[in-house]
Coordinates of C-alpha atoms in Angstrom, one line a residue:
M1 CA 159.3 195.4 71.9
Q2 CA 156.0 196.0 68.7
E3 CA 156.5 199.6 67.5
L4 CA 153.9 201.4 64.9
S5 CA 155.6 201.9 61.8
I6 CA 155.8 205.1 59.8
S7 CA 153.7 203.2 57.3
T8 CA 151.0 203.5 60.3
L9 CA 151.8 206.4 61.4
V10 CA 151.3 207.7 57.6
D11 CA 148.3 206.4 57.7
M12 CA 146.6 207.5 60.5
T13 CA 147.3 211.2 59.6
I14 CA 146.2 211.1 55.9
G15 CA 143.4 209.7 56.8
L16 CA 142.3 212.1 59.3
A17 CA 142.9 214.7 56.9
Q18 CA 140.8 213.2 54.2
G19 CA 137.8 212.6 57.2
K20 CA 134.7 214.7 55.9
N21 CA 133.4 215.2 59.3
D22 CA 134.9 214.4 63.0
Q23 CA 132.4 210.8 63.2
E24 CA 134.5 209.8 60.0
R25 CA 137.9 211.1 61.4
F26 CA 137.4 208.6 65.1
D27 CA 136.5 206.0 62.7
K28 CA 139.0 206.0 60.6
L29 CA 141.7 206.7 63.5
L30 CA 140.3 203.1 64.6
D31 CA 140.6 201.9 61.5
A32 CA 143.7 202.2 61.4
I33 CA 145.7 201.4 65.3
R34 CA 143.1 198.0 64.6
K35 CA 145.2 197.2 61.5
T36 CA 148.0 197.0 63.9
I37 CA 147.5 196.2 67.0
Q38 CA 145.3 193.2 67.1
C39 CA 142.7 193.5 69.3
D40 CA 138.7 192.8 70.0
C41 CA 137.2 195.6 70.5
I42 CA 138.1 199.5 71.0
A43 CA 136.8 202.4 72.4
L44 CA 137.0 206.4 71.7
M45 CA 135.3 207.8 74.4
S46 CA 135.3 212.3 76.0
L47 CA 135.2 212.8 79.1
Q48 CA 133.4 215.9 80.8
N49 CA 132.0 216.7 84.0
G50 CA 133.4 212.5 84.8
I51 CA 131.4 211.4 82.6
L52 CA 132.6 209.4 79.7
T53 CA 131.1 210.0 76.8
P54 CA 131.6 206.9 73.2
L55 CA 132.5 208.9 69.9
A56 CA 133.1 205.6 68.2
M57 CA 133.5 202.5 68.9
Q58 CA 134.1 199.3 67.0
G59 CA 133.8 195.7 68.4
L60 CA 130.5 196.5 70.7
T61 CA 127.1 196.0 71.3
K62 CA 125.8 199.1 69.1
D63 CA 123.5 200.3 72.2
T64 CA 126.9 200.9 74.4
M65 CA 127.0 204.1 72.1
G66 CA 123.7 205.8 73.8
R67 CA 125.5 204.6 77.6
R68 CA 127.3 207.6 79.9
F69 CA 130.2 206.2 82.5
K70 CA 130.7 207.7 84.9
V71 CA 134.9 207.1 86.0
S72 CA 133.9 207.4 89.7
D73 CA 131.8 204.0 88.7
H74 CA 134.2 201.7 86.3
P75 CA 137.7 201.6 89.1
R76 CA 139.4 200.2 85.7
F77 CA 138.6 203.6 83.8
E78 CA 139.1 205.0 86.5
Q79 CA 143.0 204.3 86.6
I80 CA 143.2 205.6 83.6
C81 CA 142.0 208.6 84.1
Q82 CA 144.4 208.8 86.7
S83 CA 147.5 208.0 85.2
A84 CA 150.0 210.2 82.5
R85 CA 150.4 207.0 80.3
A86 CA 149.5 203.1 79.4
I87 CA 148.0 201.2 82.2
R88 CA 147.6 197.3 80.9
F89 CA 144.7 195.5 82.7
D90 CA 146.4 191.7 83.3
S91 CA 144.0 188.6 82.3
D92 CA 143.3 187.8 86.2
S93 CA 142.3 191.4 87.6
P94 CA 140.3 191.8 89.9
L95 CA 138.3 194.5 88.2
P96 CA 134.9 194.5 86.7
D97 CA 135.7 195.5 83.1
P98 CA 132.9 198.0 81.4
F99 CA 132.2 196.2 79.1
D100 CA 131.6 192.9 80.2
G101 CA 128.5 191.5 77.9
L102 CA 129.3 194.0 75.1
L103 CA 131.2 192.8 72.8
I104 CA 129.7 191.6 69.9
D105 CA 128.8 188.1 69.2
H106 CA 129.2 187.2 73.0
D107 CA 127.4 187.1 76.3
G108 CA 128.9 186.8 79.2
D109 CA 131.9 187.5 80.7
L110 CA 135.3 188.1 78.3
P111 CA 137.1 185.4 79.1
M112 CA 140.8 185.3 80.5
H113 CA 141.7 188.7 78.3
A114 CA 143.9 191.0 78.4
C115 CA 143.2 195.1 78.8
M116 CA 144.7 198.4 78.0
G117 CA 143.9 201.7 78.3
I118 CA 145.0 204.9 76.6
P119 CA 144.0 208.3 78.4
L120 CA 144.4 210.9 75.9
I121 CA 145.2 213.9 77.1
F122 CA 146.5 217.5 75.2
G123 CA 149.1 220.1 77.2
D124 CA 147.9 219.0 80.6
S125 CA 144.1 218.2 80.3
L126 CA 142.5 214.8 79.9
L127 CA 140.3 215.0 77.2
G128 CA 139.8 210.6 77.2
V129 CA 140.6 207.7 76.2
L130 CA 140.9 205.2 74.4
T131 CA 140.5 201.3 75.4
L132 CA 141.3 198.2 73.1
D133 CA 140.6 194.6 74.8
S134 CA 141.2 191.5 73.2
L135 CA 140.0 187.5 74.2
M136 CA 143.6 187.1 73.7
P137 CA 145.6 187.3 77.0
N138 CA 148.6 189.9 76.8
V139 CA 148.6 190.6 73.4
F140 CA 148.9 194.4 74.5
D141 CA 152.4 193.6 77.2
N142 CA 154.7 193.9 73.7
I143 CA 154.2 197.1 72.3
S144 CA 156.7 199.6 73.2
P145 CA 156.2 203.2 75.1
R146 CA 157.4 204.8 72.3
S147 CA 154.8 204.0 70.1
L148 CA 151.9 204.5 73.4
E149 CA 153.0 207.5 73.1
A150 CA 152.6 208.4 69.8
L151 CA 149.6 206.8 69.7
S152 CA 147.8 208.3 72.4
A153 CA 149.2 212.0 71.1
L154 CA 147.8 211.6 67.4
A155 CA 144.4 210.9 69.0
A156 CA 144.7 212.9 71.6
S157 CA 145.3 215.7 68.8
T158 CA 142.4 213.8 66.7
L159 CA 140.0 215.0 70.2
K160 CA 140.8 218.4 70.9
M161 CA 140.6 219.3 67.3
A162 CA 137.2 217.7 67.6
L163 CA 135.9 219.3 70.0
T164 CA 137.7 222.6 69.3
V165 CA 134.9 222.8 66.3
S166 CA 132.7 221.2 67.0
K167 CA 132.1 223.2 69.5
L168 CA 131.7 220.4 72.1
E169 CA 134.9 221.0 74.9
L170 CA 133.4 222.8 78.2
K171 CA 134.2 225.6 79.7
A172 CA 135.6 224.8 83.0
Q173 CA 133.5 228.6 84.9
Q174 CA 130.3 227.9 84.9
S175 CA 127.4 230.9 84.0
E176 CA 126.3 231.8 87.5
Q177 CA 124.0 231.3 88.9
R178 CA 121.5 234.5 89.4
I179 CA 118.5 233.1 90.4
E180 CA 116.3 230.4 92.4
E181 CA 114.3 229.3 89.3
L182 CA 116.8 227.7 87.7
N183 CA 117.6 225.3 90.4
T184 CA 113.8 223.8 89.1
E185 CA 113.9 219.8 88.9
A186 CA 113.1 220.4 85.0
W187 CA 116.8 221.6 84.6
E188 CA 119.2 219.5 87.2
R189 CA 118.9 216.6 84.5
D190 CA 121.8 215.1 82.6
G191 CA 122.9 218.0 79.9
S192 CA 121.1 219.1 77.4
N193 CA 122.8 216.5 74.8
M194 CA 120.3 215.5 72.2
I195 CA 121.0 211.6 71.2
G196 CA 120.0 210.2 68.3
S197 CA 121.8 209.6 64.1
S198 CA 118.3 209.6 63.2
E199 CA 118.2 211.2 59.5
I200 CA 115.5 213.5 60.7
M201 CA 117.1 214.3 64.4
Q202 CA 120.5 215.3 62.2
S203 CA 118.1 217.5 60.6
L204 CA 116.3 219.5 64.2
N205 CA 120.0 219.3 65.2
T206 CA 121.2 221.3 62.0
D207 CA 117.3 223.9 62.3
I208 CA 118.7 224.3 66.0
Q209 CA 121.7 224.7 64.8
V210 CA 120.3 227.4 62.2
V211 CA 118.4 229.2 64.0
A212 CA 120.1 229.9 68.2
P213 CA 122.2 232.0 67.6
S214 CA 119.7 234.1 66.3
H215 CA 117.1 236.1 68.5
F216 CA 114.7 234.8 66.7
N217 CA 111.6 234.0 69.7
I218 CA 111.3 230.2 68.0
L219 CA 107.6 228.1 68.0
I220 CA 108.5 224.5 69.5
L221 CA 106.4 221.7 68.5
G222 CA 105.6 218.4 69.1
E223 CA 104.0 215.7 70.7
T224 CA 103.9 214.9 74.6
G225 CA 107.0 212.5 75.1
V226 CA 109.3 213.7 72.6
G227 CA 111.7 216.1 74.3
K228 CA 110.5 219.8 73.3
E229 CA 112.7 220.5 76.5
L230 CA 115.5 219.6 75.4
V231 CA 115.2 221.1 72.5
A232 CA 114.7 224.9 74.5
R233 CA 117.6 223.3 76.9
S234 CA 119.3 222.5 72.8
I235 CA 118.9 226.1 71.7
H236 CA 120.4 227.6 75.2
H237 CA 123.2 226.8 75.1
Q238 CA 124.2 227.6 71.8
S239 CA 123.5 231.0 71.9
D240 CA 124.3 233.9 73.2
R241 CA 122.3 233.7 76.0
K242 CA 123.7 230.8 77.3
K243 CA 125.8 232.9 79.9
Q244 CA 122.5 234.2 81.3
P245 CA 119.3 231.6 82.9
L246 CA 117.0 230.4 81.0
I247 CA 113.5 230.5 82.9
Y248 CA 111.1 227.6 82.7
V249 CA 106.9 227.8 82.7
N250 CA 105.0 225.8 83.1
C251 CA 102.3 227.2 81.2
A252 CA 99.0 225.1 82.2
A253 CA 99.8 224.8 85.8
I254 CA 99.2 229.1 86.7
P255 CA 96.1 230.2 86.9
E256 CA 94.3 232.2 84.9
N257 CA 94.0 234.9 87.8
L258 CA 97.7 234.6 88.9
V259 CA 98.7 234.2 84.9
E260 CA 99.6 238.3 85.1
S261 CA 102.2 238.3 88.5
E262 CA 103.5 235.0 87.3
L263 CA 104.5 236.2 85.1
F264 CA 105.2 240.2 84.5
G265 CA 105.8 240.1 88.7
H266 CA 103.6 242.2 91.3
K267 CA 104.9 245.6 93.7
K268 CA 103.5 245.0 96.7
G269 CA 99.9 245.8 98.2
A270 CA 98.7 245.3 94.2
F271 CA 96.2 242.8 95.3
T272 CA 95.0 241.2 98.2
G273 CA 98.2 238.6 99.4
A274 CA 100.7 240.6 97.6
D275 CA 102.9 241.0 100.7
A276 CA 105.7 242.3 99.0
S277 CA 107.3 243.2 95.7
R278 CA 107.8 239.9 93.9
L279 CA 110.3 239.4 90.3
G280 CA 107.9 238.2 87.4
K281 CA 109.2 235.4 84.5
F282 CA 110.7 237.7 82.3
A283 CA 112.0 240.0 84.4
L284 CA 113.9 236.7 86.4
A285 CA 114.9 236.5 82.3
N286 CA 115.8 239.4 81.3
G287 CA 119.2 238.7 78.8
G288 CA 118.6 235.6 78.5
T289 CA 116.2 232.7 77.9
L290 CA 111.8 232.9 78.9
F291 CA 110.7 229.2 77.7
L292 CA 106.9 228.4 78.4
D293 CA 106.4 225.2 77.8
E294 CA 102.1 224.2 76.7
I295 CA 101.5 227.8 75.8
G296 CA 98.4 226.6 74.0
E297 CA 96.9 226.1 77.1
L298 CA 96.7 230.0 78.3
P299 CA 93.9 231.3 77.9
L300 CA 94.0 234.3 75.3
S301 CA 93.9 237.4 78.7
A302 CA 97.4 236.2 79.9
Q303 CA 98.1 235.2 75.4
S304 CA 97.6 239.4 74.5
K305 CA 100.1 240.6 77.9
I306 CA 102.4 238.0 76.0
L307 CA 102.1 240.1 73.2
R308 CA 102.8 243.2 74.0
A309 CA 106.2 242.1 76.1
L310 CA 106.7 241.0 72.9
Q311 CA 106.2 243.9 71.1
S312 CA 107.1 246.6 72.2
N313 CA 110.5 244.3 74.5
E314 CA 108.0 245.8 77.8
I315 CA 106.9 244.5 81.1
Q316 CA 104.4 246.4 84.3
P317 CA 104.4 244.3 86.7
V318 CA 100.9 244.3 89.0
G319 CA 100.5 247.5 91.0
Q320 CA 103.1 249.2 89.0
N321 CA 102.6 253.0 87.2
H322 CA 105.8 252.7 84.6
V323 CA 106.7 250.3 82.3
E324 CA 109.8 248.3 82.3
V325 CA 112.3 247.4 79.3
I326 CA 113.6 244.1 79.1
D327 CA 115.6 241.2 76.0
V328 CA 113.9 238.2 76.4
R329 CA 114.1 236.1 73.7
V330 CA 111.0 233.4 74.1
L331 CA 110.8 230.1 73.5
A332 CA 107.0 228.3 73.3
A333 CA 106.0 225.1 73.6
T334 CA 103.0 223.2 73.0
N335 CA 101.5 219.9 71.2
R336 CA 98.6 221.2 70.5
D337 CA 97.8 223.0 66.9
L338 CA 98.2 226.2 66.7
A339 CA 96.8 226.8 63.3
V340 CA 93.8 224.7 64.0
E341 CA 93.6 226.5 67.4
V342 CA 94.3 230.6 66.2
K343 CA 91.1 229.5 63.3
E344 CA 88.3 227.8 66.0
G345 CA 89.8 231.5 67.9
R346 CA 91.3 229.7 70.8
F347 CA 94.9 231.4 70.6
R348 CA 96.1 234.6 69.6
A349 CA 96.2 235.1 65.2
D350 CA 98.4 237.6 65.5
L351 CA 101.2 236.0 68.5
F352 CA 101.0 232.0 66.8
H353 CA 102.4 235.0 63.7
R354 CA 105.4 236.2 65.9
L355 CA 105.5 233.1 67.1
S356 CA 106.1 231.3 64.4
V357 CA 109.2 233.2 62.2
Y358 CA 111.2 229.4 63.0
P359 CA 108.6 227.2 63.7
L360 CA 110.4 223.3 64.7
T361 CA 109.0 220.2 65.1
V362 CA 110.5 217.6 67.2
P363 CA 110.0 214.0 65.4
P364 CA 108.3 211.4 67.6
L365 CA 110.0 208.5 68.6
R366 CA 108.0 205.9 65.9
Q367 CA 109.9 208.2 63.4
R368 CA 113.3 207.9 64.2
E369 CA 114.9 205.0 62.8
G370 CA 117.8 203.2 65.0
D371 CA 117.7 205.7 67.7
V372 CA 115.9 203.4 70.0
T373 CA 119.0 201.4 70.1
I374 CA 120.8 204.4 71.6
L375 CA 118.5 205.7 73.2
A376 CA 117.5 202.4 75.3
G377 CA 121.5 201.2 75.6
F378 CA 121.5 205.4 77.0
F379 CA 118.5 204.8 79.6
L380 CA 120.1 201.8 80.6
E381 CA 122.8 203.3 81.7
Q382 CA 121.8 205.4 83.7
A383 CA 120.1 202.9 85.6
R384 CA 122.4 200.8 86.0
R385 CA 123.8 203.4 88.2
K386 CA 120.8 204.1 89.6
L387 CA 120.7 200.5 90.7
G388 CA 123.9 200.4 91.6
I389 CA 124.4 197.4 89.5
R390 CA 127.9 196.4 87.9
N391 CA 126.9 195.8 84.4
I392 CA 123.9 195.6 83.2
K393 CA 122.8 194.6 78.4
W394 CA 120.0 194.3 76.1
E395 CA 119.5 191.1 75.3
A396 CA 118.7 190.9 71.4
E397 CA 115.2 189.7 71.4
A398 CA 115.0 192.8 74.4
L399 CA 116.1 195.2 71.6
D400 CA 114.5 194.0 68.3
T401 CA 110.9 194.1 70.3
L402 CA 112.5 197.4 71.5
S403 CA 112.5 198.8 68.0
I404 CA 109.5 197.7 66.7
Y405 CA 106.9 199.0 69.3
Q406 CA 105.1 201.9 68.0
W407 CA 106.2 204.1 71.0
P408 CA 102.8 206.9 72.4
G409 CA 104.5 207.8 74.5
N410 CA 107.5 208.1 73.2
V411 CA 111.0 209.3 74.8
R412 CA 109.7 209.6 78.0
E413 CA 107.6 206.6 77.5
L414 CA 110.4 204.6 77.0
E415 CA 113.1 206.2 79.7
H416 CA 110.3 205.0 81.9
V417 CA 109.9 201.1 80.1
V418 CA 113.5 200.9 80.5
N419 CA 113.6 201.8 84.5
R420 CA 111.0 199.2 85.0
A421 CA 113.0 196.7 82.7
A422 CA 116.2 197.4 84.6
L423 CA 114.0 196.9 87.9
K424 CA 112.6 193.0 87.1
A425 CA 116.0 192.2 85.1
R426 CA 117.7 193.1 88.8
A427 CA 115.6 191.0 91.2
K428 CA 116.6 187.7 88.7
F429 CA 120.1 188.5 88.8
G430 CA 120.9 190.7 91.4
S431 CA 123.5 192.8 91.8
N432 CA 126.6 191.2 91.5
A433 CA 126.6 189.2 88.5
I434 CA 125.9 190.1 84.2
V435 CA 122.0 191.8 84.2
S436 CA 120.6 190.7 80.7
V437 CA 117.7 192.6 79.8
G438 CA 115.4 190.3 78.7
K439 CA 111.8 190.7 76.2
N440 CA 110.1 189.7 79.3
D441 CA 111.5 192.2 81.4
L442 CA 110.5 195.0 79.6
A443 CA 106.3 194.9 80.6
L444 CA 105.2 197.2 76.8
L445 CA 101.8 198.6 76.4
D446 CA 99.1 196.7 75.2
V447 CA 100.8 196.0 70.6
Q448 CA 97.5 194.1 70.2
T449 CA 95.6 196.9 68.7
G450 CA 96.4 200.1 67.0
S451 CA 94.8 203.1 68.9
S452 CA 95.1 204.3 72.6
E453 CA 92.0 205.9 74.5
S454 CA 91.8 206.9 78.0
Q455 CA 89.4 205.9 80.4
T456 CA 87.6 207.4 83.3
T457 CA 87.0 205.5 86.3
Q458 CA 85.4 206.5 89.9
S459 CA 85.2 205.0 93.3
T460 CA 81.3 204.8 94.1
G461 CA 81.7 202.5 97.1
A462 CA 78.6 201.0 97.5
D463 CA 75.1 200.9 96.0
E464 CA 73.4 204.0 95.6
V465 CA 70.2 203.5 97.4
N466 CA 66.9 205.4 97.2
T467 CA 67.1 208.1 100.5
V468 CA 70.5 210.0 99.8
T469 CA 71.4 212.8 101.2
L470 CA 72.1 216.5 100.4
K471 CA 75.8 215.6 100.1
Q472 CA 75.5 212.8 98.6
A473 CA 73.0 213.9 96.3
T474 CA 75.5 216.8 95.1
D475 CA 78.9 214.6 94.7
A476 CA 76.7 212.3 93.2
F477 CA 76.1 215.9 91.0
Q478 CA 79.3 217.0 90.2
R479 CA 81.8 213.6 89.7
K480 CA 78.8 213.5 86.7
T481 CA 79.5 217.1 85.7
V482 CA 83.4 216.5 86.1
I483 CA 83.1 213.4 84.1
N484 CA 81.4 215.0 81.3
A485 CA 84.0 217.5 81.1
L486 CA 87.1 216.0 81.0
E487 CA 85.3 213.8 77.7
S488 CA 84.3 216.3 75.7
A489 CA 88.3 218.2 76.8
D490 CA 89.3 214.2 75.7
F491 CA 91.0 214.3 79.2
N492 CA 93.2 217.1 78.9
W493 CA 92.5 219.2 82.4
A494 CA 93.4 222.8 81.4
K495 CA 90.7 222.6 78.5
A496 CA 88.1 220.1 80.9
A497 CA 88.8 223.4 84.1
R498 CA 87.9 225.7 81.0
K499 CA 84.8 224.7 80.3
L500 CA 83.8 224.3 83.6
S501 CA 84.9 227.8 84.4
V502 CA 87.4 227.3 87.3
D503 CA 91.1 226.7 88.0
R504 CA 93.0 223.6 86.9
A505 CA 94.7 222.9 90.2
N506 CA 91.3 223.3 91.8
L507 CA 89.8 220.0 89.7
I508 CA 92.1 218.3 89.9
R509 CA 91.5 218.3 93.8
L510 CA 87.4 218.2 93.4
A511 CA 88.4 214.8 91.1
K512 CA 90.5 214.2 93.2
R513 CA 88.1 213.4 96.5
L514 CA 85.7 212.9 94.4
G515 CA 87.2 209.9 93.8
I516 CA 87.4 210.5 90.3
Q517 CA 90.8 209.1 88.7
V518 CA 92.1 209.4 84.4
T519 CA 94.6 206.6 83.6
K520 CA 95.6 206.2 80.2
K521 CA 95.8 203.2 77.8
H522 CA 97.8 202.8 75.0
R523 CA 97.1 200.5 72.5
I524 CA 99.1 199.7 68.4
E525 CA 98.6 197.5 66.2

């Protein structure tokens, strides 16, 4: 029977004590294990809400770090998590190996091989798992149960310490959902973790950790699709308001005449159509956080009302004679340069300075060196679950192509590209085989030039004739006017609506009736 020597256990303990951070401690733990136990790949993963998240791994492709493995989707992981001790899988096991196709320098199914999984239990809680794979069959058979118990205890203690110190351990009791607005699609997405290990993202995470515990109102800046909403979620969940509501408001979607009612509420009979009293978003967020997305789209009249609420911590619902005291932290986001908007008179300087105590800028994906690969792995695993694929992996050439692309649509564009690529690859391979996503599956946008342009197309039907009806003439005039407004507003619907003094939603409906469509073509060098 193979035994873990005293010197090996001492090396593990010293390595863990000398590690400067969690990642270094995890890596030292895996290094020490591989010195004693022969294996071609090893992975340490934490378990949260039925999802295994890689913390450290060796021998597997880099994009695997971005994957999230739903335990119920993987029979081997399921057996490991349900066990109280290490489980060895025979080389002829019919259960698919979650790491098939992900071993470095090895394509396709793993050949006859050994696989072992160790549940990491601390007290009565399962914190995660440690898995080992070797291309040599039966290599784990002679390791003694006592050695595996020691290894499991040491690894579980390491993971427990990391989860406690880093405050990553999820609390069992979920925050009570007090209001139905929290059930919107925007807040039902998976988790609030910021995926990425680039230096610029680490700097952003540090800033979030610094500012989250404060009560400052925060301005979040960044291009479309970079993840400003995710930053807001992360700030909220790292603050002492995390048990209170996080309310989302898309400022660009509120008609100007309803802004005050939406934000501050109204009493029954306050205006035509007010058949019942209604709480506004500030009241719903009382004690918690209010996220004002696209705040740069708000008209000046609405900005002044928000400024008053921030200055005095008071709101006055429409039709109510007295004010109400509130306790709300405001997180605001925009893809506009608000300093320029202030100079040009489109944004109030006092509100800008009130929000800019600690501004955060979310970097575009093209500046996040190395993160594209990790995000590609994360989104590919999501696509695997949605499409019911057993195993799916990236071909090296496809990952290289993703890495050199400039991503004008940022993380949102990457997610869409990965979903389309996985769908195309599945059509070629089927859902039961190991699906490989290649360069030809990516369907990236034009990569020949370096610009991004919007084009307006219109469905005009037959050629114009000399005689037209009044309706046709009116439609033609409206079509031309809307197109001109869109072009002068750089194809921003809210800005175009303000130029025409109409509601944004009504303008979109009018454009649809007139056959006007706005599409984007992104091109990069």
